[in-house]
Amino acid sequence: MKREIIITSDGSTTIHLPELNEQYHSKHGAINEAKHVFIKNGLDIIPSDEISILEIGFGTGLNCFITFLETEKKINYVGVEAYPVDENEIKKLNYTSELNADDCKDVFEKIHNVSWEEKHEITNNFSLIKRKQFFKDIEDKNTFNLIYFDAFGARVQPELWTEEIFKKMFDALKPNGVLVTYSAKGSVRRAMQSVGFLVERLEGPPGKREMLRGTKNI
Ligand SMILES: C[S@@+](CC[C@H](N)C(=O)[O-])C[C@H]1O[C@@H](n2cnc3c(N)ncnc32)[C@H](O)[C@@H]1O
């Protein structure tokens, strides 16, 4: 499928899919969205000193890179992605400069250059496994403290916002684990609740009224 790099409202790049009229991030700001949804309402509320994170849709690696920049805690990061971005696309992404993190350019490059399916120590306190996998094939149990649920919207991929997928997410979390997503749809909230999540509606990122956070409250 054709992919184009575009600039969002906060100056950061994202990937646009013309055939679906869908983006990898909010047009109102890719970095703003990632910081609000996944860091402020996800990473920042996890009390543990060591945090295992599952990302649903590794894409450009933006959420992974921001997570690296935003915490000194020990992070074990697993990114699942069926259609990896290619080298030319990665070169066009402006995340290191827009995040004032040119001194960590080597980390952003390493995140993309390391092989798939193996665990890599990106730094002393940040490990990464990139899994080339379809979301429907995820079978992890009781493993993660936090899930970044960043699939394309329900408008284009309704099959990824179902009870079946959220049950997999619930099972993959440890007790008290948390799932955050930019979506605020009622049908998504109900699917999350039906598999056992305690769901909160939170203020959304710029351009969006609300977002959802689910906790595995057992
Ligand atoms: C909204 S984008 C993720 C953006 C990403 N978190 C980032 O920061 O760039 C959704 C991602 O899910 C991937 N994807 C779509 N359908 C998938 C599927 N069924 N299984 C696995 N990955 C899928 C896409 O290739 C895309 O990278």
Coordinates of N, CA, C and O in Angstrom, one line a residue, residues 23-141:
Q23 N -3.6 8.0 8.9 CA -2.2 8.3 9.3 C -1.7 7.4 10.4 O -2.5 6.9 11.2
Y24 N -0.4 7.3 10.6 CA 0.2 6.6 11.7 C 0.0 7.3 13.0 O 0.1 6.7 14.1
H25 N -0.2 8.7 12.9 CA -0.4 9.5 14.2 C -1.5 10.5 13.9 O -1.8 10.7 12.7
S26 N -1.8 11.3 14.9 CA -2.8 12.4 14.7 C -2.2 13.5 13.8 O -1.1 13.9 14.0
K27 N -3.1 14.0 12.9 CA -2.6 15.1 12.1 C -2.4 16.4 13.0 O -1.8 17.3 12.5
H28 N -3.0 16.3 14.2 CA -2.9 17.5 15.1 C -1.5 17.5 15.8 O -1.3 18.3 16.7
G29 N -0.7 16.6 15.5 CA 0.7 16.5 16.1 C 1.0 15.1 16.5 O 0.5 14.6 17.5
A30 N 2.0 14.5 15.8 CA 2.4 13.1 16.1 C 3.1 13.1 17.5 O 2.7 12.2 18.3
I31 N 4.0 14.0 17.7 CA 4.7 14.0 19.0 C 3.8 14.3 20.2 O 3.8 13.7 21.2
N32 N 2.9 15.3 19.9 CA 2.0 15.7 21.0 C 1.1 14.6 21.4 O 0.8 14.3 22.6
E33 N 0.6 13.9 20.4 CA -0.3 12.7 20.7 C 0.4 11.6 21.4 O 0.0 11.1 22.4
A34 N 1.6 11.3 21.0 CA 2.4 10.2 21.6 C 2.7 10.6 23.1 O 2.5 9.7 24.0
K35 N 3.1 11.8 23.3 CA 3.4 12.2 24.7 C 2.2 12.2 25.6 O 2.2 11.8 26.7
H36 N 1.1 12.6 25.1 CA -0.1 12.7 25.9 C -0.7 11.3 26.2 O -1.0 11.0 27.3
V37 N -0.9 10.6 25.1 CA -1.7 9.3 25.2 C -0.8 8.2 25.9 O -1.2 7.6 26.9
F38 N 0.4 8.1 25.4 CA 1.2 6.9 25.8 C 2.2 7.2 27.0 O 2.4 6.3 27.8
I39 N 2.7 8.4 27.1 CA 3.6 8.8 28.1 C 2.9 9.3 29.4 O 2.8 8.7 30.4
K40 N 2.2 10.4 29.2 CA 1.5 11.1 30.4 C 0.4 10.1 31.0 O 0.4 10.0 32.2
N41 N -0.4 9.5 30.1 CA -1.5 8.7 30.7 C -1.2 7.2 30.7 O -2.0 6.4 31.1
G42 N 0.1 6.8 30.4 CA 0.5 5.4 30.4 C 1.7 5.3 31.2 O 1.7 5.0 32.4
L43 N 2.9 5.5 30.6 CA 4.2 5.3 31.2 C 4.3 6.0 32.6 O 4.7 5.4 33.6
D44 N 3.8 7.2 32.7 CA 4.0 8.0 33.9 C 3.2 7.5 35.1 O 3.5 7.9 36.2
I45 N 2.2 6.7 34.8 CA 1.4 6.2 36.0 C 1.7 4.8 36.5 O 1.1 4.3 37.4
I46 N 2.7 4.2 35.8 CA 3.1 2.8 36.2 C 4.2 3.0 37.4 O 5.2 3.6 37.2
P47 N 3.9 2.4 38.5 CA 4.7 2.7 39.7 C 6.1 1.9 39.7 O 7.0 2.3 40.3
S48 N 6.1 0.7 38.9 CA 7.3 -0.2 39.0 C 8.5 0.5 38.5 O 8.5 1.4 37.6
D49 N 9.7 0.1 39.0 CA 11.0 0.6 38.6 C 11.4 -0.1 37.3 O 12.3 0.4 36.6
E50 N 10.9 -1.3 37.1 CA 11.1 -2.0 35.8 C 9.8 -2.2 35.1 O 8.9 -2.8 35.7
I51 N 9.7 -1.7 33.9 CA 8.4 -1.8 33.2 C 8.5 -2.5 31.8 O 9.4 -2.2 31.0
S52 N 7.6 -3.5 31.7 CA 7.6 -4.2 30.4 C 6.4 -3.7 29.6 O 5.3 -3.6 30.0
I53 N 6.8 -3.3 28.4 CA 5.8 -2.6 27.5 C 5.6 -3.4 26.2 O 6.5 -3.8 25.6
L54 N 4.3 -3.5 25.8 CA 3.9 -4.1 24.5 C 3.3 -3.0 23.7 O 2.4 -2.4 24.1
E55 N 3.9 -2.8 22.5 CA 3.3 -1.8 21.6 C 2.6 -2.5 20.4 O 3.2 -3.3 19.7
I56 N 1.4 -2.2 20.3 CA 0.6 -2.7 19.2 C 0.7 -1.8 18.0 O 0.0 -0.7 18.0
G57 N 1.6 -2.1 17.1 CA 1.8 -1.2 15.9 C 3.1 -0.4 16.1 O 3.1 0.8 16.5
F58 N 4.2 -1.1 15.9 CA 5.5 -0.4 16.2 C 5.8 0.7 15.2 O 6.4 1.8 15.6
G59 N 5.4 0.6 13.9 CA 5.4 1.6 12.9 C 6.7 2.3 12.8 O 7.8 1.7 12.5
T60 N 6.7 3.7 13.1 CA 7.9 4.5 12.9 C 8.8 4.4 14.1 O 9.9 5.1 14.0
G61 N 8.5 3.8 15.1 CA 9.3 3.7 16.3 C 9.2 5.0 17.2 O 10.0 5.1 18.2
L62 N 8.3 5.9 16.9 CA 8.2 7.1 17.6 C 7.8 6.9 19.1 O 8.5 7.4 20.0
N63 N 6.9 6.0 19.4 CA 6.5 5.7 20.8 C 7.7 5.1 21.5 O 7.9 5.4 22.7
C64 N 8.4 4.2 20.9 CA 9.5 3.5 21.5 C 10.6 4.6 21.8 O 11.1 4.6 22.9
F65 N 10.9 5.4 20.9 CA 12.0 6.4 21.1 C 11.6 7.4 22.2 O 12.4 7.8 23.0
I66 N 10.3 7.9 22.2 CA 9.9 8.8 23.2 C 10.0 8.2 24.6 O 10.4 8.8 25.6
T67 N 9.6 6.9 24.6 CA 9.7 6.2 25.9 C 11.1 6.1 26.4 O 11.4 6.4 27.6
F68 N 12.0 5.8 25.5 CA 13.4 5.9 25.9 C 13.8 7.2 26.4 O 14.6 7.3 27.4
L69 N 13.4 8.3 25.8 CA 13.8 9.6 26.2 C 13.2 10.1 27.5 O 13.7 10.9 28.2
E70 N 12.0 9.5 27.8 CA 11.2 10.1 28.9 C 11.4 9.4 30.3 O 10.8 9.8 31.2
T71 N 12.1 8.3 30.3 CA 12.3 7.6 31.6 C 13.7 7.1 31.8 O 14.4 6.7 30.8
E72 N 14.1 7.1 33.0 CA 15.4 6.4 33.3 C 15.1 5.0 34.0 O 16.1 4.4 34.4
K73 N 13.9 4.7 34.1 CA 13.5 3.3 34.6 C 14.0 2.2 33.6 O 14.3 2.5 32.5
K74 N 14.1 1.0 34.2 CA 14.5 -0.1 33.3 C 13.2 -0.4 32.4 O 12.1 -0.7 32.9
I75 N 13.4 -0.5 31.1 CA 12.3 -0.7 30.2 C 12.6 -2.0 29.4 O 13.7 -2.1 28.8
N76 N 11.6 -2.9 29.3 CA 11.7 -4.1 28.4 C 10.6 -3.8 27.4 O 9.4 -3.9 27.7
Y77 N 11.0 -3.5 26.2 CA 10.0 -3.0 25.2 C 9.8 -4.1 24.1 O 10.8 -4.6 23.5
V78 N 8.6 -4.4 23.8 CA 8.3 -5.3 22.7 C 7.4 -4.6 21.7 O 6.3 -4.2 22.1
G79 N 7.8 -4.5 20.5 CA 7.0 -3.9 19.5 C 6.5 -4.9 18.4 O 7.4 -5.6 17.9
V80 N 5.2 -4.9 18.2 CA 4.7 -5.9 17.2 C 4.3 -5.1 16.0 O 3.6 -4.0 16.1
E81 N 4.7 -5.6 14.8 CA 4.4 -4.9 13.6 C 4.4 -5.9 12.4 O 5.4 -6.7 12.3
A82 N 3.4 -5.9 11.6 CA 3.4 -6.8 10.5 C 4.0 -6.2 9.2 O 4.4 -7.0 8.3
Y83 N 4.0 -4.9 9.1 CA 4.5 -4.3 7.9 C 5.5 -3.2 8.2 O 5.2 -2.0 8.2
P84 N 6.8 -3.6 8.5 CA 7.8 -2.6 9.0 C 8.0 -1.5 8.0 O 7.9 -1.7 6.7
V85 N 8.3 -0.3 8.5 CA 8.6 0.8 7.6 C 10.0 0.5 7.0 O 10.8 -0.2 7.6
D86 N 10.3 1.1 5.9 CA 11.6 0.8 5.2 C 12.6 1.9 5.5 O 12.3 3.0 6.0
E87 N 13.9 1.7 5.1 CA 15.0 2.5 5.4 C 14.8 4.0 4.9 O 15.1 4.9 5.6
N88 N 14.3 4.1 3.7 CA 14.1 5.4 3.1 C 13.0 6.2 3.8 O 13.2 7.4 4.0
E89 N 12.0 5.5 4.3 CA 11.0 6.2 5.1 C 11.6 6.7 6.4 O 11.3 7.8 6.9
I90 N 12.4 5.8 7.1 CA 13.0 6.2 8.4 C 13.8 7.4 8.2 O 13.8 8.3 9.1
K91 N 14.6 7.5 7.1 CA 15.5 8.7 6.9 C 14.7 10.0 6.9 O 15.2 11.1 7.2
K92 N 13.4 9.9 6.4 CA 12.6 11.1 6.2 C 11.9 11.6 7.5 O 11.3 12.6 7.6
L93 N 12.0 10.8 8.6 CA 11.3 11.1 9.8 C 12.1 12.1 10.6 O 13.4 12.0 10.7
N94 N 11.5 13.1 11.2 CA 12.3 14.2 11.8 C 12.2 14.2 13.4 O 12.3 15.2 14.0
Y95 N 12.0 13.0 13.9 CA 11.8 12.9 15.4 C 13.0 13.3 16.2 O 12.8 13.9 17.3
T96 N 14.2 13.0 15.8 CA 15.3 13.3 16.7 C 15.4 14.9 16.8 O 15.5 15.4 17.9
S97 N 15.3 15.6 15.7 CA 15.4 17.0 15.8 C 14.2 17.7 16.4 O 14.3 18.5 17.3
E98 N 13.0 17.2 16.1 CA 11.7 17.8 16.7 C 11.7 17.5 18.2 O 11.0 18.2 19.0
L99 N 12.3 16.5 18.7 CA 12.3 16.2 20.1 C 13.6 16.7 20.8 O 13.9 16.4 22.0
N100 N 14.3 17.5 20.1 CA 15.6 18.1 20.6 C 16.5 17.0 21.1 O 17.1 17.1 22.2
A101 N 16.6 15.9 20.3 CA 17.3 14.7 20.8 C 18.3 14.3 19.8 O 18.6 13.1 19.6
D102 N 19.0 15.3 19.1 CA 20.0 14.9 18.2 C 21.1 14.1 18.8 O 21.8 13.3 18.1
D103 N 21.4 14.4 20.1 CA 22.4 13.6 20.8 C 22.0 12.1 20.9 O 22.9 11.3 21.3
C104 N 20.8 11.8 20.7 CA 20.4 10.4 20.8 C 20.0 9.8 19.4 O 19.3 8.8 19.3
K105 N 20.5 10.5 18.4 CA 20.2 10.0 17.0 C 20.7 8.5 16.9 O 20.0 7.7 16.2
D106 N 21.8 8.2 17.5 CA 22.3 6.8 17.4 C 21.3 5.8 18.0 O 21.2 4.7 17.5
V107 N 20.6 6.2 19.0 CA 19.6 5.3 19.6 C 18.4 5.1 18.7 O 18.0 4.0 18.5
F108 N 18.0 6.2 18.1 CA 16.8 6.1 17.1 C 17.2 5.2 16.0 O 16.5 4.3 15.5
E109 N 18.5 5.3 15.5 CA 18.9 4.5 14.4 C 19.1 3.0 14.8 O 18.7 2.1 14.1
K110 N 19.6 2.8 16.0 CA 19.7 1.5 16.5 C 18.4 0.8 16.7 O 18.2 -0.4 16.3
I111 N 17.4 1.5 17.2 CA 16.0 0.9 17.3 C 15.6 0.4 16.0 O 15.0 -0.7 15.9
H112 N 15.9 1.1 14.9 CA 15.4 0.6 13.6 C 16.4 -0.4 13.0 O 15.9 -1.3 12.2
N113 N 17.7 -0.3 13.3 CA 18.6 -1.2 12.6 C 18.7 -2.6 13.2 O 19.2 -3.5 12.5
V114 N 18.4 -2.8 14.5 CA 18.5 -4.1 15.1 C 17.6 -5.1 14.4 O 16.5 -4.7 13.9
S115 N 18.0 -6.3 14.5 CA 17.2 -7.4 13.8 C 15.9 -7.7 14.5 O 15.7 -7.3 15.7
W116 N 15.0 -8.3 13.8 CA 13.7 -8.6 14.3 C 13.8 -10.0 15.0 O 14.7 -10.7 14.8
E117 N 12.9 -10.2 15.9 CA 12.7 -11.4 16.7 C 13.7 -11.7 17.7 O 13.6 -12.8 18.4
E118 N 14.7 -10.8 17.9 CA 15.7 -11.1 19.0 C 15.7 -9.9 20.0 O 15.4 -8.8 19.6
K119 N 16.1 -10.3 21.2 CA 16.2 -9.2 22.2 C 17.5 -8.5 22.1 O 18.6 -9.1 22.0
H120 N 17.4 -7.1 22.1 CA 18.6 -6.3 21.9 C 18.7 -5.3 23.1 O 17.7 -4.7 23.5
E121 N 19.9 -5.1 23.7 CA 20.1 -4.1 24.7 C 20.4 -2.8 24.0 O 21.5 -2.7 23.5
I122 N 19.4 -2.0 23.8 CA 19.7 -0.7 23.1 C 20.6 0.2 23.9 O 21.5 0.8 23.4
T123 N 20.3 0.3 25.3 CA 21.2 0.9 26.2 C 21.2 0.0 27.5 O 20.4 -1.0 27.5
N124 N 21.9 0.4 28.5 CA 21.9 -0.5 29.7 C 20.5 -0.7 30.3 O 20.3 -1.8 30.9
N125 N 19.7 0.3 30.2 CA 18.4 0.1 30.9 C 17.2 0.1 29.9 O 16.0 0.3 30.2
F126 N 17.5 -0.2 28.6 CA 16.4 -0.3 27.6 C 16.6 -1.4 26.7 O 17.5 -1.4 25.8
S127 N 15.8 -2.5 26.8 CA 15.9 -3.6 25.9 C 14.7 -3.6 24.9 O 13.6 -3.0 25.2
L128 N 14.9 -4.1 23.7 CA 13.9 -4.1 22.6 C 13.8 -5.4 21.9 O 14.9 -5.9 21.5
I129 N 12.6 -5.9 21.8 CA 12.3 -7.0 20.8 C 11.3 -6.5 19.8 O 10.2 -6.1 20.2
K130 N 11.7 -6.5 18.5 CA 10.7 -6.2 17.5 C 10.2 -7.5 16.9 O 11.0 -8.3 16.5
R131 N 8.9 -7.7 17.0 CA 8.3 -8.9 16.5 C 7.5 -8.7 15.2 O 6.6 -7.8 15.3
K132 N 7.9 -9.3 14.1 CA 7.1 -9.2 12.9 C 6.0 -10.2 13.0 O 6.1 -11.4 12.8
Q133 N 4.8 -9.7 13.3 CA 3.7 -10.6 13.7 C 2.4 -9.9 13.5 O 2.3 -8.6 13.6
F134 N 1.3 -10.6 13.2 CA 0.0 -10.1 13.1 C -0.6 -10.0 14.5 O -0.3 -10.9 15.4
F135 N -1.3 -9.0 14.8 CA -1.9 -8.8 16.2 C -2.7 -10.0 16.6 O -2.7 -10.4 17.8
K136 N -3.4 -10.6 15.6 CA -4.3 -11.7 16.0 C -3.5 -12.9 16.5 O -4.1 -13.8 17.1
D137 N -2.2 -12.9 16.2 CA -1.4 -14.1 16.6 C -0.7 -13.9 18.0 O 0.1 -14.7 18.4
I138 N -1.0 -12.8 18.6 CA -0.3 -12.5 19.9 C -0.9 -13.5 21.0 O -2.1 -13.6 21.1
E139 N 0.0 -14.1 21.7 CA -0.4 -15.2 22.7 C 0.3 -15.0 24.0 O 0.3 -15.9 24.8
D140 N 0.9 -13.8 24.3 CA 1.6 -13.6 25.6 C 0.6 -13.6 26.7 O -0.6 -13.2 26.6
K141 N 1.1 -14.1 27.9 CA 0.3 -14.2 29.1 C 1.0 -13.6 30.2 O 2.2 -13.9 30.5

